[in-house]
Amino acid sequence: MRVLDADKLNSLKMKIGIVCYPTFGGSGVVATELGKGLAKVGHEVHFITYRQPTRLDFFSENLFYHEVDIKSYPLFEHAPYELALASKMVSVVKYENLDLLHVHYAIPHASSAYMAKMILAEQGIHIPVVTTLHGTDITLVGKDPSYEPVVTFSINHSDGVTAVSQDLKEETYAYFGVKRDIEVIPNFIDLERFKKQKKEHFKLAICPDGEKLLVHTSNFRKVKRVEDVIRVFYELRKEIPAKLLLVGDGPERDKMERLCRELGTCNDIRFLGKLDAVEEVLSVSDLFIMPSEKESFGLAALEAMACEVPILTSDAGGIPELNIDGKTGFVCAVGDIQDMKEKAKIILDDQNLQTFKDNALARAKEFDISNILPRYVKYYEETIEKSMAKSL
Ligand code: GMT
């Protein structure tokens, strides 16, 4: 690691390694957008993952991508990704002279980072590690006894830990033997990309008779309760003309298609699958639904708000920290289909809709990347400084 003079940290451009899942999932999106944002303001960013991240879609002289090479062997039923990742971290930190490793999603990234840190320490190289907790790494998977001891250990041994909501921070303290400080840095949005676009021809094609357009985007896992989306829509559709777009794909999709057929709603619901330009669909939508069982922040809802779409959500996890009940939409109890239907009617009422849309956009602006990115930079600087002092 380069020797960083504390006084010069603010003006110093850092070399940061970012480890994440390269998929459409929220943690990978946040990690990639953060890396892109850091590169734009002059930091050098090295992504380390097993595939090119989905959102790593532009060229910058400050952005680098290092693919983890996972070697298989007939003896392995499961290739040891954690080891290949740790080895790759060692070589990138060493040869690219990194100042900090930032790992997104605790499992297995935080424990691989710990191993890399120990290997590098033996070679006289000190590398501070920041772990960002995203949600299911704590609330669902991490809690499981098969992972809990390793998750607790690697959180306690990171040099810095952030969580994407206050609720996630509290869950971490409640379920893990974690005593250290956790900094809350919420998810963010790039308002230059996520903004309402003129796509009225698209709206007309889907809603030819002026129907209201509802939208849901997710990875179609059970925790997202896509069934509730369809049931709320089914009830609402009995009272007002409406259409529903379902964006994304995942394990629940087939079941959801069957449910639509059983309810006879196929003509009013379209499954669009995975989309890169989700902002185009959001631009013509009147209401976004997120009825999740668990949700540490709800990045997909923030993307909708940035496109001026009010949100109807459950009260799970950190969602109420984003959705201001009665202003940017409504917050309902998980699974309360009737209440969600009633609240959808209030939002979609022509007398209210524009106010909800304006409020949603105003709230989204608070989470603009220009407000949140400096918080990460400051946290990196503080973490580097503290861990350097400790290592001397
Ligand atoms: O929602 C998912 O299943 C994906 C998951 C992930 O880690 O990729 O998303 C989590 O991280 C996002 C970014 O921080 C948050 O906005 C989501 O709320 C969170 N999902 C859950 O907690 C279920």
CSV table of N, CA, C and O and ligand atoms in Angstrom, one decimal, residues 21 23-31 104-105 132-137 139-140 163-165 168 185-188 218-221 223-224 290 292-301 317-319 376, ligand 1:
chain,number,residue,atom,x,y,z
A,21,TYR,N,-21.0,-9.2,-6.7
A,21,TYR,CA,-21.7,-10.2,-7.7
A,21,TYR,C,-21.9,-9.4,-8.9
A,21,TYR,O,-22.4,-8.3,-8.9
A,23,THR,N,-24.1,-9.7,-11.2
A,23,THR,CA,-25.4,-9.9,-11.8
A,23,THR,C,-26.3,-8.7,-11.7
A,23,THR,O,-25.9,-7.6,-11.3
A,24,PHE,N,-27.6,-8.9,-12.0
A,24,PHE,CA,-28.6,-7.8,-12.0
A,24,PHE,C,-29.0,-7.4,-10.5
A,24,PHE,O,-29.6,-6.4,-10.3
A,25,GLY,N,-28.6,-8.2,-9.6
A,25,GLY,CA,-29.0,-8.0,-8.1
A,25,GLY,C,-28.6,-6.7,-7.6
A,25,GLY,O,-27.6,-6.1,-8.1
A,26,GLY,N,-29.3,-6.2,-6.6
A,26,GLY,CA,-29.1,-4.8,-6.1
A,26,GLY,C,-27.7,-4.6,-5.7
A,26,GLY,O,-27.1,-3.5,-5.9
A,27,SER,N,-27.0,-5.6,-5.0
A,27,SER,CA,-25.7,-5.3,-4.4
A,27,SER,C,-24.7,-5.1,-5.6
A,27,SER,O,-23.8,-4.2,-5.5
A,28,GLY,N,-24.8,-5.9,-6.6
A,28,GLY,CA,-23.9,-5.8,-7.8
A,28,GLY,C,-24.1,-4.4,-8.5
A,28,GLY,O,-23.2,-3.8,-8.9
A,29,VAL,N,-25.4,-4.0,-8.6
A,29,VAL,CA,-25.7,-2.7,-9.2
A,29,VAL,C,-25.1,-1.6,-8.4
A,29,VAL,O,-24.4,-0.7,-9.0
A,30,VAL,N,-25.3,-1.6,-7.1
A,30,VAL,CA,-24.7,-0.5,-6.2
A,30,VAL,C,-23.2,-0.5,-6.3
A,30,VAL,O,-22.6,0.6,-6.5
A,31,ALA,N,-22.6,-1.7,-6.3
A,31,ALA,CA,-21.1,-1.8,-6.3
A,31,ALA,C,-20.6,-1.2,-7.7
A,31,ALA,O,-19.6,-0.4,-7.7
A,104,HIS,N,-18.6,-6.1,-1.5
A,104,HIS,CA,-20.1,-5.9,-1.4
A,104,HIS,C,-20.7,-7.3,-1.3
A,104,HIS,O,-20.5,-8.1,-2.1
A,105,TYR,N,-21.6,-7.4,-0.2
A,105,TYR,CA,-22.2,-8.6,0.1
A,105,TYR,C,-21.2,-9.5,0.9
A,105,TYR,O,-20.2,-9.9,0.4
A,132,THR,N,-19.5,-4.0,2.8
A,132,THR,CA,-20.9,-3.4,2.8
A,132,THR,C,-21.9,-4.5,2.8
A,132,THR,O,-21.9,-5.4,2.0
A,133,LEU,N,-22.8,-4.4,3.9
A,133,LEU,CA,-23.8,-5.4,4.0
A,133,LEU,C,-25.0,-4.9,3.2
A,133,LEU,O,-25.4,-3.7,3.3
A,134,HIS,N,-25.6,-5.8,2.4
A,134,HIS,CA,-26.7,-5.4,1.5
A,134,HIS,C,-28.0,-5.9,1.8
A,134,HIS,O,-29.0,-5.3,1.4
A,135,GLY,N,-28.2,-6.9,2.6
A,135,GLY,CA,-29.5,-7.4,2.9
A,135,GLY,C,-29.6,-8.9,3.2
A,135,GLY,O,-29.4,-9.3,4.3
A,136,THR,N,-29.8,-9.6,2.2
A,136,THR,CA,-30.0,-11.1,2.4
A,136,THR,C,-28.7,-11.7,2.9
A,136,THR,O,-28.8,-12.8,3.5
A,137,ASP,N,-27.5,-11.1,2.7
A,137,ASP,CA,-26.3,-11.6,3.3
A,137,ASP,C,-26.4,-11.6,4.9
A,137,ASP,O,-25.7,-12.3,5.6
A,139,THR,N,-30.0,-10.9,6.5
A,139,THR,CA,-31.4,-11.2,6.9
A,139,THR,C,-31.8,-12.6,6.5
A,139,THR,O,-32.8,-13.1,7.2
A,140,LEU,N,-31.2,-13.2,5.5
A,140,LEU,CA,-31.7,-14.5,5.0
A,140,LEU,C,-30.6,-15.5,5.1
A,140,LEU,O,-30.7,-16.5,5.9
A,163,ALA,N,-23.7,-0.4,6.2
A,163,ALA,CA,-25.0,-1.1,5.9
A,163,ALA,C,-25.9,-0.1,5.1
A,163,ALA,O,-25.7,1.1,5.3
A,164,VAL,N,-26.7,-0.6,4.3
A,164,VAL,CA,-27.5,0.2,3.4
A,164,VAL,C,-28.7,0.9,4.0
A,164,VAL,O,-29.4,1.7,3.4
A,165,SER,N,-29.0,0.5,5.2
A,165,SER,CA,-30.1,1.2,6.0
A,165,SER,C,-29.9,1.0,7.5
A,165,SER,O,-29.2,0.1,7.9
A,168,LEU,N,-31.1,-2.4,8.6
A,168,LEU,CA,-30.1,-3.5,8.3
A,168,LEU,C,-29.0,-3.5,9.4
A,168,LEU,O,-28.6,-4.6,9.9
A,185,ILE,N,-24.8,3.9,5.1
A,185,ILE,CA,-24.7,4.7,3.9
A,185,ILE,C,-25.8,4.1,2.9
A,185,ILE,O,-25.7,3.0,2.5
A,186,PRO,N,-26.8,4.9,2.7
A,186,PRO,CA,-27.9,4.3,1.9
A,186,PRO,C,-27.6,4.1,0.4
A,186,PRO,O,-26.6,4.7,-0.1
A,187,ASN,N,-28.4,3.4,-0.3
A,187,ASN,CA,-28.3,3.2,-1.7
A,187,ASN,C,-28.5,4.6,-2.4
A,187,ASN,O,-29.0,5.5,-1.7
A,188,PHE,N,-28.1,4.6,-3.6
A,188,PHE,CA,-28.1,5.9,-4.3
A,188,PHE,C,-28.6,5.7,-5.7
A,188,PHE,O,-28.7,4.6,-6.2
A,218,SER,N,-38.2,-7.1,-10.2
A,218,SER,CA,-37.5,-7.9,-9.1
A,218,SER,C,-36.8,-9.1,-9.7
A,218,SER,O,-36.9,-9.3,-11.0
A,219,ASN,N,-36.1,-9.9,-8.9
A,219,ASN,CA,-35.5,-11.1,-9.3
A,219,ASN,C,-36.4,-12.3,-9.1
A,219,ASN,O,-36.0,-13.4,-9.2
A,220,PHE,N,-37.7,-12.0,-8.9
A,220,PHE,CA,-38.7,-13.1,-8.8
A,220,PHE,C,-38.3,-14.2,-7.8
A,220,PHE,O,-38.5,-15.4,-8.0
A,221,ARG,N,-37.7,-13.8,-6.7
A,221,ARG,CA,-37.5,-14.8,-5.6
A,221,ARG,C,-38.6,-14.7,-4.7
A,221,ARG,O,-39.3,-13.7,-4.6
A,223,VAL,N,-38.9,-14.1,-1.6
A,223,VAL,CA,-38.9,-13.0,-0.7
A,223,VAL,C,-39.5,-11.7,-1.3
A,223,VAL,O,-40.0,-10.8,-0.5
A,224,LYS,N,-39.7,-11.7,-2.6
A,224,LYS,CA,-40.2,-10.5,-3.2
A,224,LYS,C,-41.8,-10.5,-3.3
A,224,LYS,O,-42.4,-9.5,-3.6
A,290,MET,N,-43.9,-2.9,-4.5
A,290,MET,CA,-42.8,-3.7,-3.9
A,290,MET,C,-43.4,-4.2,-2.6
A,290,MET,O,-43.2,-3.6,-1.5
A,292,SER,N,-42.4,-6.8,-0.7
A,292,SER,CA,-41.4,-7.7,-0.2
A,292,SER,C,-41.6,-8.2,1.2
A,292,SER,O,-42.0,-7.4,2.1
A,293,GLU,N,-41.2,-9.4,1.5
A,293,GLU,CA,-41.2,-10.0,2.8
A,293,GLU,C,-40.0,-9.4,3.6
A,293,GLU,O,-40.1,-9.1,4.8
A,294,LYS,N,-38.9,-9.2,2.9
A,294,LYS,CA,-37.7,-8.6,3.5
A,294,LYS,C,-37.1,-7.7,2.4
A,294,LYS,O,-37.1,-8.1,1.2
A,295,GLU,N,-36.6,-6.6,2.8
A,295,GLU,CA,-36.0,-5.7,1.9
A,295,GLU,C,-35.1,-4.7,2.7
A,295,GLU,O,-35.7,-3.9,3.4
A,296,SER,N,-33.8,-4.8,2.5
A,296,SER,CA,-33.0,-3.9,3.4
A,296,SER,C,-33.1,-2.5,3.0
A,296,SER,O,-33.0,-1.6,3.8
A,297,PHE,N,-33.2,-2.2,1.7
A,297,PHE,CA,-33.4,-0.8,1.3
A,297,PHE,C,-34.5,-0.6,0.2
A,297,PHE,O,-35.4,0.1,0.4
A,298,GLY,N,-34.3,-1.4,-0.9
A,298,GLY,CA,-35.3,-1.3,-2.0
A,298,GLY,C,-34.9,-0.4,-3.1
A,298,GLY,O,-35.5,0.5,-3.5
A,299,LEU,N,-33.7,-0.7,-3.7
A,299,LEU,CA,-33.1,0.1,-4.7
A,299,LEU,C,-34.0,0.2,-5.9
A,299,LEU,O,-34.1,1.3,-6.6
A,300,ALA,N,-34.8,-0.9,-6.2
A,300,ALA,CA,-35.7,-0.9,-7.4
A,300,ALA,C,-36.8,0.2,-7.2
A,300,ALA,O,-37.2,0.8,-8.2
A,301,ALA,N,-37.2,0.4,-6.0
A,301,ALA,CA,-38.2,1.4,-5.7
A,301,ALA,C,-37.6,2.8,-5.9
A,301,ALA,O,-38.3,3.7,-6.4
A,317,GLY,N,-38.2,-4.3,6.5
A,317,GLY,CA,-36.8,-3.8,6.6
A,317,GLY,C,-36.7,-2.3,6.5
A,317,GLY,O,-37.3,-1.6,7.3
A,318,GLY,N,-35.8,-1.9,5.6
A,318,GLY,CA,-35.5,-0.5,5.5
A,318,GLY,C,-36.4,0.3,4.6
A,318,GLY,O,-36.2,1.5,4.3
A,319,ILE,N,-37.4,-0.4,4.0
A,319,ILE,CA,-38.3,0.3,3.0
A,319,ILE,C,-38.9,1.6,3.6
A,319,ILE,O,-38.9,2.7,2.9
A,376,TYR,N,-19.0,7.7,0.9
A,376,TYR,CA,-18.2,6.6,0.8
A,376,TYR,C,-16.7,7.0,0.8
A,376,TYR,O,-15.9,6.4,1.4
B,1,GMT,O1,-33.0,-8.1,-3.6
B,1,GMT,C1,-32.3,-9.0,-3.8
B,1,GMT,O2,-32.6,-10.2,-3.7
B,1,GMT,C2,-30.9,-8.7,-4.3
B,1,GMT,C3,-30.0,-8.2,-3.2
B,1,GMT,C4,-28.6,-8.2,-3.6
B,1,GMT,O3,-27.8,-8.2,-2.7
B,1,GMT,O4,-28.2,-8.1,-4.7
B,1,GMT,O5,-30.5,-6.8,-2.9
B,1,GMT,C5,-30.3,-6.3,-1.6
B,1,GMT,O6,-29.3,-5.2,-1.9
B,1,GMT,C6,-29.9,-4.1,-2.5
B,1,GMT,C7,-28.8,-3.1,-2.7
B,1,GMT,O7,-28.2,-2.7,-1.5
B,1,GMT,C8,-31.0,-3.5,-1.6
B,1,GMT,O8,-31.5,-2.4,-2.2
B,1,GMT,C9,-32.1,-4.6,-1.5
B,1,GMT,O9,-33.1,-4.1,-0.7
B,1,GMT,C10,-31.5,-5.8,-0.9
B,1,GMT,N1,-32.5,-6.9,-1.0
B,1,GMT,C11,-33.0,-7.5,0.1
B,1,GMT,O10,-32.8,-7.1,1.3
B,1,GMT,C12,-34.0,-8.6,-0.1
